[in-house]
């Protein structure tokens, strides 16, 4: 573990050296500003791992303050690295076409930190504001008239933790309750921390209101934070936790099935929690519509095989910000929005909070109002 930490820190230091070596010498500024830039990069090398490991600090509010500093530094570093790479590609292109010059090198070196700062500021504002409501209509073949317009308010990937606290979740709950949905679905990654640390900050979930109640499925981050304790805590708050099981709801004289599975990777933490959409339908009666709550979109093939009509997922954050949106497709079949897999509709939320850096750029957070309509 210690060797791995040193390896990661070493790689992080090399990437910071690359940024500094490519930008600082070319900048048309006084030496004092270049020295300040070098000092900021050196501080970032220390702050980022400190922020990521701040959970080991037992004193509060020190732990949260270290987390804030480190995660903000990580957000700035991510943009600096991407923009420095893009600058180098641009300069290479300029060399090839014969347009390279000292003025271009100097101005582009200065533009990189300015753009990184602007992207980080806009990303911070986007991440910290209350998620907007996104309306999605899902056409269902053979939908009974009584279920036309049935609404599900989905929230996902809130990540209550070092930088997301009770006030943030309170505002989300207020907005969800204002939708007056028929059902609320919380599709995992609620927390980043233990029940002991975060129970006061997840308490607003007890205020969630919907005609047919609120339902929860585990995400991978619950398993990083002792999923068994969180399953008990979420149940105590009044949400129904669906663990490879289903409920049948009676609505206006007809029935709707809502099922939930544990996280796709849950079996790595507890073999008895292996995600299984088929098991979630065991003993189910014949109903017109079957909805599955599954944290990760890659549950979709098994959900389609099991015969579900709609799967609601999260996990991806829509990429959250560059460059992560390029890596999501390597692991997940869908990044965001409504997609079709055979007879199954899959809606992937961009998430209602954020993970890691308080930064969203090009992937706005959302509270999703899903409306079932006749195809």
CSV table of C-alpha atoms in Angstrom, one decimal:
chain,number,residue,atom,x,y,z
A,1,UNK,CA,0.0,0.0,0.0
A,2,UNK,CA,2.8,2.4,0.9
A,3,UNK,CA,4.6,1.6,-2.3
A,4,UNK,CA,1.5,2.3,-4.3
A,5,UNK,CA,1.0,5.6,-2.6
A,6,UNK,CA,4.6,6.6,-3.4
A,7,UNK,CA,4.1,5.6,-7.0
A,8,UNK,CA,1.0,7.7,-7.4
A,9,UNK,CA,2.6,10.7,-5.7
A,10,UNK,CA,5.7,10.3,-7.9
A,11,UNK,CA,3.6,10.2,-11.1
A,12,UNK,CA,1.6,13.2,-9.9
A,13,UNK,CA,4.9,15.1,-9.3
A,14,UNK,CA,6.1,14.2,-12.8
A,15,UNK,CA,2.9,15.5,-14.3
A,16,UNK,CA,3.2,18.8,-12.4
A,17,UNK,CA,6.9,19.1,-13.5
A,18,UNK,CA,5.7,18.6,-17.1
A,19,UNK,CA,3.1,21.4,-16.7
A,20,UNK,CA,5.7,23.7,-15.2
A,21,UNK,CA,8.4,23.0,-17.7
A,22,UNK,CA,6.1,23.5,-20.7
A,23,UNK,CA,4.4,26.7,-19.4
A,24,UNK,CA,6.6,28.7,-17.0
A,25,UNK,CA,9.7,29.4,-19.2
A,26,UNK,CA,7.5,30.6,-22.1
A,27,UNK,CA,5.3,32.9,-20.1
A,28,UNK,CA,5.8,36.7,-20.8
A,29,UNK,CA,5.7,37.6,-17.1
A,30,UNK,CA,8.2,38.7,-14.4
A,31,UNK,CA,10.4,36.1,-12.7
A,32,UNK,CA,8.5,36.6,-9.5
A,33,UNK,CA,5.3,35.4,-11.1
A,34,UNK,CA,7.1,32.4,-12.5
A,35,UNK,CA,8.4,31.6,-9.1
A,36,UNK,CA,4.9,31.9,-7.6
A,37,UNK,CA,3.6,29.5,-10.3
A,38,UNK,CA,6.3,27.0,-9.5
A,39,UNK,CA,5.5,27.2,-5.8
A,40,UNK,CA,1.7,26.7,-6.6
A,41,UNK,CA,2.5,23.6,-8.6
A,42,UNK,CA,4.7,22.2,-5.8
A,43,UNK,CA,1.9,22.9,-3.3
A,44,UNK,CA,-0.6,21.1,-5.5
A,45,UNK,CA,1.6,18.0,-5.5
A,46,UNK,CA,1.2,17.9,-1.7
A,47,UNK,CA,-2.4,19.1,-1.5
A,48,UNK,CA,-4.0,16.6,-3.8
A,49,UNK,CA,-2.9,13.4,-2.0
A,50,UNK,CA,-3.6,15.1,1.3
A,51,UNK,CA,-7.1,15.9,0.2
A,52,UNK,CA,-7.8,12.4,-1.1
A,53,UNK,CA,-6.5,10.9,2.2
A,54,UNK,CA,-8.2,13.4,4.5
A,55,UNK,CA,-10.6,10.8,5.8
A,56,UNK,CA,-7.8,9.5,7.9
A,57,UNK,CA,-7.7,12.9,9.8
A,58,UNK,CA,-9.9,12.4,12.9
A,59,UNK,CA,-10.2,16.1,13.8
A,60,UNK,CA,-13.0,18.2,12.4
A,61,UNK,CA,-13.2,20.7,10.8
A,62,UNK,CA,-9.6,20.1,9.9
A,63,UNK,CA,-10.3,17.0,7.8
A,64,UNK,CA,-12.9,18.7,5.7
A,65,UNK,CA,-10.7,21.8,5.2
A,66,UNK,CA,-7.9,19.6,4.0
A,67,UNK,CA,-10.3,17.8,1.7
A,68,UNK,CA,-11.6,21.1,0.3
A,69,UNK,CA,-8.1,22.3,-0.4
A,70,UNK,CA,-6.9,19.1,-2.0
A,71,UNK,CA,-10.0,18.5,-4.1
A,72,UNK,CA,-9.9,22.1,-5.4
A,73,UNK,CA,-6.3,21.6,-6.3
A,74,UNK,CA,-7.2,18.4,-8.1
A,75,UNK,CA,-9.8,20.2,-10.2
A,76,UNK,CA,-7.3,22.9,-11.2
A,77,UNK,CA,-4.6,20.4,-12.0
A,78,UNK,CA,-6.9,18.4,-14.2
A,79,UNK,CA,-7.7,21.4,-16.4
A,80,UNK,CA,-4.0,22.5,-16.4
A,81,UNK,CA,-2.9,19.1,-17.6
A,82,UNK,CA,-5.5,18.8,-20.4
A,83,UNK,CA,-4.9,22.3,-21.6
A,84,UNK,CA,-1.1,21.9,-21.5
A,85,UNK,CA,-1.4,18.8,-23.6
A,86,UNK,CA,-3.7,20.6,-26.1
A,87,UNK,CA,-1.3,23.5,-26.2
A,88,UNK,CA,1.6,21.2,-27.1
A,89,UNK,CA,-0.5,19.6,-29.9
A,90,UNK,CA,-1.4,23.0,-31.2
A,91,UNK,CA,2.3,24.1,-31.2
A,92,UNK,CA,3.3,20.9,-32.9
A,93,UNK,CA,0.7,21.6,-35.6
A,94,UNK,CA,2.1,25.1,-35.9
A,95,UNK,CA,5.6,23.7,-36.4
A,96,UNK,CA,4.3,21.4,-39.1
A,97,UNK,CA,2.6,24.2,-41.1
A,98,UNK,CA,5.3,26.7,-40.5
A,99,UNK,CA,3.3,29.0,-38.2
A,100,UNK,CA,5.3,28.5,-35.0
A,101,UNK,CA,6.7,31.6,-33.3
A,102,UNK,CA,7.8,33.0,-29.9
A,103,UNK,CA,4.6,35.1,-29.7
A,104,UNK,CA,2.4,32.1,-30.2
A,105,UNK,CA,4.3,30.1,-27.6
A,106,UNK,CA,4.2,33.0,-25.0
A,107,UNK,CA,0.5,33.8,-25.5
A,108,UNK,CA,-0.6,30.2,-25.4
A,109,UNK,CA,1.5,29.6,-22.2
A,110,UNK,CA,-0.3,32.5,-20.5
A,111,UNK,CA,-3.7,31.4,-21.8
A,112,UNK,CA,-3.5,27.9,-20.3
A,113,UNK,CA,-3.6,28.9,-16.6
A,114,UNK,CA,-6.2,31.6,-17.3
A,115,UNK,CA,-8.4,29.1,-19.1
A,116,UNK,CA,-7.9,26.5,-16.4
A,117,UNK,CA,-8.9,29.1,-13.7
A,118,UNK,CA,-12.0,30.1,-15.7
A,119,UNK,CA,-13.1,26.5,-16.3
A,120,UNK,CA,-12.5,25.6,-12.6
A,121,UNK,CA,-14.6,28.6,-11.5
A,122,UNK,CA,-17.4,27.8,-13.8
A,123,UNK,CA,-17.2,24.2,-12.9
A,124,UNK,CA,-17.4,25.1,-9.2
A,125,UNK,CA,-20.5,27.2,-9.7
A,126,UNK,CA,-22.1,24.4,-11.7
A,127,UNK,CA,-21.3,21.8,-9.1
A,128,UNK,CA,-22.4,23.8,-6.0
A,129,UNK,CA,-25.8,25.0,-7.4
A,130,UNK,CA,-28.9,23.0,-6.8
A,131,UNK,CA,-29.3,20.5,-9.6
A,132,UNK,CA,-31.8,21.4,-12.3
A,133,UNK,CA,-34.8,19.3,-13.1
A,134,UNK,CA,-34.5,17.4,-16.4
A,135,UNK,CA,-37.8,16.1,-17.8
A,136,UNK,CA,-37.7,12.7,-19.7
A,137,UNK,CA,-40.6,11.0,-21.4
A,138,UNK,CA,-40.2,7.2,-21.8
A,139,UNK,CA,-42.6,5.6,-24.3
A,140,UNK,CA,-43.8,2.2,-23.1
A,141,UNK,CA,-45.5,-0.3,-25.4
A,142,UNK,CA,-48.9,-1.4,-24.1
A,143,UNK,CA,-48.8,1.1,-21.2
A,144,UNK,CA,-52.2,1.0,-19.4
A,145,UNK,CA,-54.0,4.4,-19.6
A,146,UNK,CA,-53.9,4.6,-15.8
A,147,UNK,CA,-50.1,4.7,-15.9
A,148,UNK,CA,-49.8,7.3,-18.6
A,149,UNK,CA,-48.1,10.2,-16.9
A,150,UNK,CA,-46.8,8.2,-14.0
A,151,UNK,CA,-43.8,10.1,-12.7
A,152,UNK,CA,-40.6,9.0,-11.0
A,153,UNK,CA,-38.2,11.6,-9.5
A,154,UNK,CA,-34.7,10.2,-9.8
A,155,UNK,CA,-31.7,11.4,-7.8
A,156,UNK,CA,-28.3,9.8,-8.0
A,157,UNK,CA,-24.7,10.1,-7.1
A,158,UNK,CA,-25.0,12.8,-4.5
A,159,UNK,CA,-21.8,11.8,-2.7
A,160,UNK,CA,-22.5,13.4,0.7
A,161,UNK,CA,-19.1,13.7,2.2
A,162,UNK,CA,-16.3,16.2,2.9
A,163,UNK,CA,-17.6,18.9,0.6
A,164,UNK,CA,-21.3,18.0,0.4
A,165,UNK,CA,-23.2,18.4,3.6
A,166,UNK,CA,-26.7,18.6,5.1
A,167,UNK,CA,-27.6,22.0,3.5
A,168,UNK,CA,-26.7,20.8,0.0
A,169,UNK,CA,-29.0,17.7,0.5
A,170,UNK,CA,-31.8,19.8,2.1
A,171,UNK,CA,-32.0,21.9,-1.1
A,172,UNK,CA,-32.2,18.7,-3.3
A,173,UNK,CA,-34.9,17.2,-1.1
A,174,UNK,CA,-36.9,20.5,-1.3
A,175,UNK,CA,-36.7,20.5,-5.1
A,176,UNK,CA,-37.7,16.8,-5.4
A,177,UNK,CA,-40.7,17.2,-3.1
A,178,UNK,CA,-41.8,20.2,-5.2
A,179,UNK,CA,-42.2,17.8,-8.2
A,180,UNK,CA,-44.9,15.9,-6.4
A,181,UNK,CA,-43.8,12.7,-8.1
A,182,UNK,CA,-45.6,9.3,-7.8
A,183,UNK,CA,-42.3,7.7,-6.7
A,184,UNK,CA,-38.8,8.8,-5.7
A,185,UNK,CA,-35.8,6.7,-6.8
A,186,UNK,CA,-32.3,7.1,-5.3
A,187,UNK,CA,-30.0,5.2,-7.5
A,188,UNK,CA,-26.8,4.8,-5.4
A,189,UNK,CA,-23.6,6.6,-4.4
A,190,UNK,CA,-25.4,8.6,-1.8
A,191,UNK,CA,-22.3,8.9,0.5
A,192,UNK,CA,-18.6,9.0,0.8
A,193,UNK,CA,-18.0,8.2,4.5
A,194,UNK,CA,-19.3,6.3,7.4
A,195,UNK,CA,-22.7,6.4,9.1
A,196,UNK,CA,-21.0,7.8,12.2
A,197,UNK,CA,-19.5,10.7,10.2
A,198,UNK,CA,-22.4,11.5,7.9
A,199,UNK,CA,-25.7,10.5,9.5
A,200,UNK,CA,-26.6,14.1,10.5
A,201,UNK,CA,-26.0,15.1,6.9
A,202,UNK,CA,-28.1,12.4,5.2
A,203,UNK,CA,-31.0,13.0,7.6
A,204,UNK,CA,-32.9,15.2,5.1
A,205,UNK,CA,-33.7,12.1,3.1
A,206,UNK,CA,-36.4,11.3,5.7
A,207,UNK,CA,-38.3,14.3,4.3
A,208,UNK,CA,-38.7,12.8,0.8
A,209,UNK,CA,-42.3,12.6,-0.2
A,210,UNK,CA,-44.0,10.8,-3.0
A,211,UNK,CA,-47.4,9.0,-3.5
A,212,UNK,CA,-45.8,5.6,-3.5
A,213,UNK,CA,-42.7,6.4,-1.3
A,214,UNK,CA,-39.0,6.5,-1.9
A,215,UNK,CA,-36.7,3.6,-2.9
A,216,UNK,CA,-33.0,3.2,-2.8
A,217,UNK,CA,-30.4,0.9,-4.3
A,218,UNK,CA,-26.7,0.7,-3.4
A,219,UNK,CA,-23.9,2.1,-5.5
A,220,UNK,CA,-20.2,1.2,-5.4
A,221,UNK,CA,-19.4,4.0,-3.0
A,222,UNK,CA,-21.8,2.6,-0.3
A,223,UNK,CA,-19.5,-0.5,-0.4
A,224,UNK,CA,-16.4,1.7,0.1
A,225,UNK,CA,-18.2,3.1,3.2
A,226,UNK,CA,-19.6,0.0,4.9
A,227,UNK,CA,-22.7,-0.8,2.9
A,228,UNK,CA,-24.4,-2.8,5.6
A,229,UNK,CA,-24.4,0.2,8.0
A,230,UNK,CA,-25.8,2.4,5.2
A,231,UNK,CA,-28.5,0.0,4.2
A,232,UNK,CA,-29.7,0.0,7.8
A,233,UNK,CA,-29.4,3.8,8.1
A,234,UNK,CA,-31.3,4.5,4.8
A,235,UNK,CA,-34.0,2.1,5.9
A,236,UNK,CA,-34.2,3.9,9.2
A,237,UNK,CA,-34.8,7.2,7.3
A,238,UNK,CA,-37.9,5.6,5.7
A,239,UNK,CA,-36.6,4.6,2.3
A,240,UNK,CA,-37.2,1.1,1.0
A,241,UNK,CA,-33.9,-0.5,0.1
A,242,UNK,CA,-34.3,-2.9,-2.8
A,243,UNK,CA,-31.7,-5.7,-2.6
A,244,UNK,CA,-32.3,-7.8,-5.7
A,245,UNK,CA,-36.0,-7.7,-5.0
A,246,UNK,CA,-39.2,-6.0,-6.1
A,247,UNK,CA,-42.4,-4.4,-5.0
A,248,UNK,CA,-45.7,-4.2,-6.8
A,249,UNK,CA,-47.5,-0.9,-6.6
A,250,UNK,CA,-51.2,-0.5,-7.1
A,251,UNK,CA,-51.9,2.7,-9.0
A,252,UNK,CA,-55.3,3.9,-10.2
A,253,UNK,CA,-56.6,0.3,-10.4
A,254,UNK,CA,-53.6,-1.2,-12.2
A,255,UNK,CA,-50.1,-2.4,-11.2
A,256,UNK,CA,-46.5,-1.3,-11.7
A,257,UNK,CA,-43.5,-3.3,-10.6
A,258,UNK,CA,-40.4,-1.5,-9.2
A,259,UNK,CA,-37.3,-3.6,-8.6
A,260,UNK,CA,-33.8,-2.8,-7.5
A,261,UNK,CA,-30.5,-4.6,-7.6
A,262,UNK,CA,-27.3,-4.1,-5.6
A,263,UNK,CA,-24.4,-2.4,-7.3
A,264,UNK,CA,-22.8,-4.2,-10.2
A,265,UNK,CA,-19.6,-4.7,-8.3
A,266,UNK,CA,-21.2,-5.5,-4.9
A,267,UNK,CA,-20.0,-9.2,-4.9
A,268,UNK,CA,-16.4,-8.0,-4.6
A,269,UNK,CA,-17.3,-6.7,-1.1
A,270,UNK,CA,-20.0,-9.2,-0.1
A,271,UNK,CA,-20.6,-12.3,-2.2
A,272,UNK,CA,-24.2,-12.5,-0.9
A,273,UNK,CA,-24.9,-9.1,-2.5
A,274,UNK,CA,-24.2,-10.2,-6.1
A,275,UNK,CA,-26.3,-8.0,-8.4
A,276,UNK,CA,-29.0,-10.1,-10.1
A,277,UNK,CA,-31.8,-8.6,-12.1
A,278,UNK,CA,-33.4,-12.0,-12.6
A,279,UNK,CA,-33.5,-12.6,-8.9
A,280,UNK,CA,-35.1,-9.2,-8.5
A,281,UNK,CA,-38.1,-10.5,-10.5
A,282,UNK,CA,-38.4,-13.8,-8.6
A,283,UNK,CA,-42.1,-14.6,-7.9
A,284,UNK,CA,-43.3,-11.4,-9.6
A,285,UNK,CA,-46.8,-11.4,-11.0
A,286,UNK,CA,-47.7,-10.4,-14.5
A,287,UNK,CA,-47.7,-6.6,-14.8
A,288,UNK,CA,-47.8,-4.2,-17.7
A,289,UNK,CA,-44.6,-2.3,-16.7
A,290,UNK,CA,-41.4,-3.4,-14.9
A,291,UNK,CA,-38.9,-0.7,-13.8
A,292,UNK,CA,-35.5,-1.6,-12.5
A,293,UNK,CA,-33.3,0.6,-10.3
A,294,UNK,CA,-29.6,-0.2,-10.9
A,295,UNK,CA,-26.7,2.0,-10.1
A,296,UNK,CA,-24.5,1.2,-13.1
A,297,UNK,CA,-25.7,1.2,-16.7
A,298,UNK,CA,-23.8,-2.0,-17.4
A,299,UNK,CA,-26.5,-3.9,-15.6
A,300,UNK,CA,-28.6,-3.3,-18.7
A,301,UNK,CA,-27.9,-6.5,-20.7
A,302,UNK,CA,-29.0,-8.6,-17.7
A,303,UNK,CA,-32.0,-6.4,-17.2
A,304,UNK,CA,-33.0,-6.7,-20.8
A,305,UNK,CA,-32.7,-10.5,-20.6
A,306,UNK,CA,-34.9,-10.5,-17.4
A,307,UNK,CA,-37.6,-8.6,-19.3
A,308,UNK,CA,-37.6,-5.2,-17.7
A,309,UNK,CA,-39.1,-2.2,-19.6
A,310,UNK,CA,-37.1,0.6,-18.0
A,311,UNK,CA,-33.8,0.8,-16.1
A,312,UNK,CA,-32.8,3.9,-14.1
A,313,UNK,CA,-29.1,4.3,-13.5
A,314,UNK,CA,-26.4,6.8,-12.6
A,315,UNK,CA,-22.7,6.2,-11.7
A,316,UNK,CA,-21.2,8.0,-14.8
A,317,UNK,CA,-21.8,11.6,-13.7
A,318,UNK,CA,-22.0,12.2,-17.5
A,319,UNK,CA,-18.2,12.4,-17.3
A,320,UNK,CA,-18.4,15.4,-14.8
A,321,UNK,CA,-15.6,17.3,-16.5
A,322,UNK,CA,-12.7,16.8,-19.0
A,323,UNK,CA,-11.0,14.5,-19.5
A,324,UNK,CA,-13.1,12.0,-17.6
A,325,UNK,CA,-15.9,12.0,-20.2
A,326,UNK,CA,-13.5,10.2,-22.6
A,327,UNK,CA,-12.8,7.4,-20.1
A,328,UNK,CA,-16.4,6.6,-19.1
A,329,UNK,CA,-17.2,4.7,-22.4
A,330,UNK,CA,-14.3,2.3,-21.6
A,331,UNK,CA,-16.3,1.0,-18.7
A,332,UNK,CA,-20.0,1.8,-19.3
A,333,UNK,CA,-22.3,1.3,-22.3
A,334,UNK,CA,-24.0,4.7,-21.8
A,335,UNK,CA,-22.7,8.0,-20.5
A,336,UNK,CA,-25.9,9.9,-20.0
A,337,UNK,CA,-29.5,10.2,-21.3
A,338,UNK,CA,-32.1,7.8,-22.7
A,339,UNK,CA,-30.9,4.8,-24.7
A,340,UNK,CA,-32.5,1.6,-26.0
A,341,UNK,CA,-31.3,-1.9,-25.6
A,342,UNK,CA,-33.7,-4.3,-27.3
A,343,UNK,CA,-37.0,-3.8,-25.5
A,344,UNK,CA,-35.3,-2.1,-22.6
A,345,UNK,CA,-35.1,1.7,-22.1
A,346,UNK,CA,-32.1,2.8,-20.1
A,347,UNK,CA,-31.9,6.2,-18.6
A,348,UNK,CA,-28.5,7.3,-17.2
A,349,UNK,CA,-28.5,10.3,-14.9
A,350,UNK,CA,-25.6,12.7,-14.9
A,351,UNK,CA,-25.9,12.7,-11.1
A,352,UNK,CA,-27.3,15.1,-8.6
A,353,UNK,CA,-24.1,15.9,-6.7
A,354,UNK,CA,-20.5,15.3,-7.7
A,355,UNK,CA,-17.5,13.2,-6.7
A,356,UNK,CA,-14.0,14.5,-5.9
A,357,UNK,CA,-13.4,18.0,-7.1
A,358,UNK,CA,-16.3,20.4,-6.7
A,359,UNK,CA,-16.4,20.8,-10.5
A,360,UNK,CA,-18.8,20.2,-13.3
A,361,UNK,CA,-18.1,21.3,-16.8
A,362,UNK,CA,-20.1,20.2,-19.8
A,363,UNK,CA,-22.0,17.7,-17.6
A,364,UNK,CA,-24.6,19.5,-15.5
A,365,UNK,CA,-26.1,17.8,-12.4
A,366,UNK,CA,-29.7,16.8,-12.6
A,367,UNK,CA,-32.8,15.8,-10.7
A,368,UNK,CA,-34.6,13.7,-13.3
A,369,UNK,CA,-38.4,13.6,-13.6
A,370,UNK,CA,-39.2,10.5,-15.6
A,371,UNK,CA,-42.6,10.3,-17.1
A,372,UNK,CA,-44.1,7.1,-18.5
A,373,UNK,CA,-46.1,7.7,-21.6
A,374,UNK,CA,-47.9,5.4,-24.1
A,375,UNK,CA,-45.7,4.5,-27.1
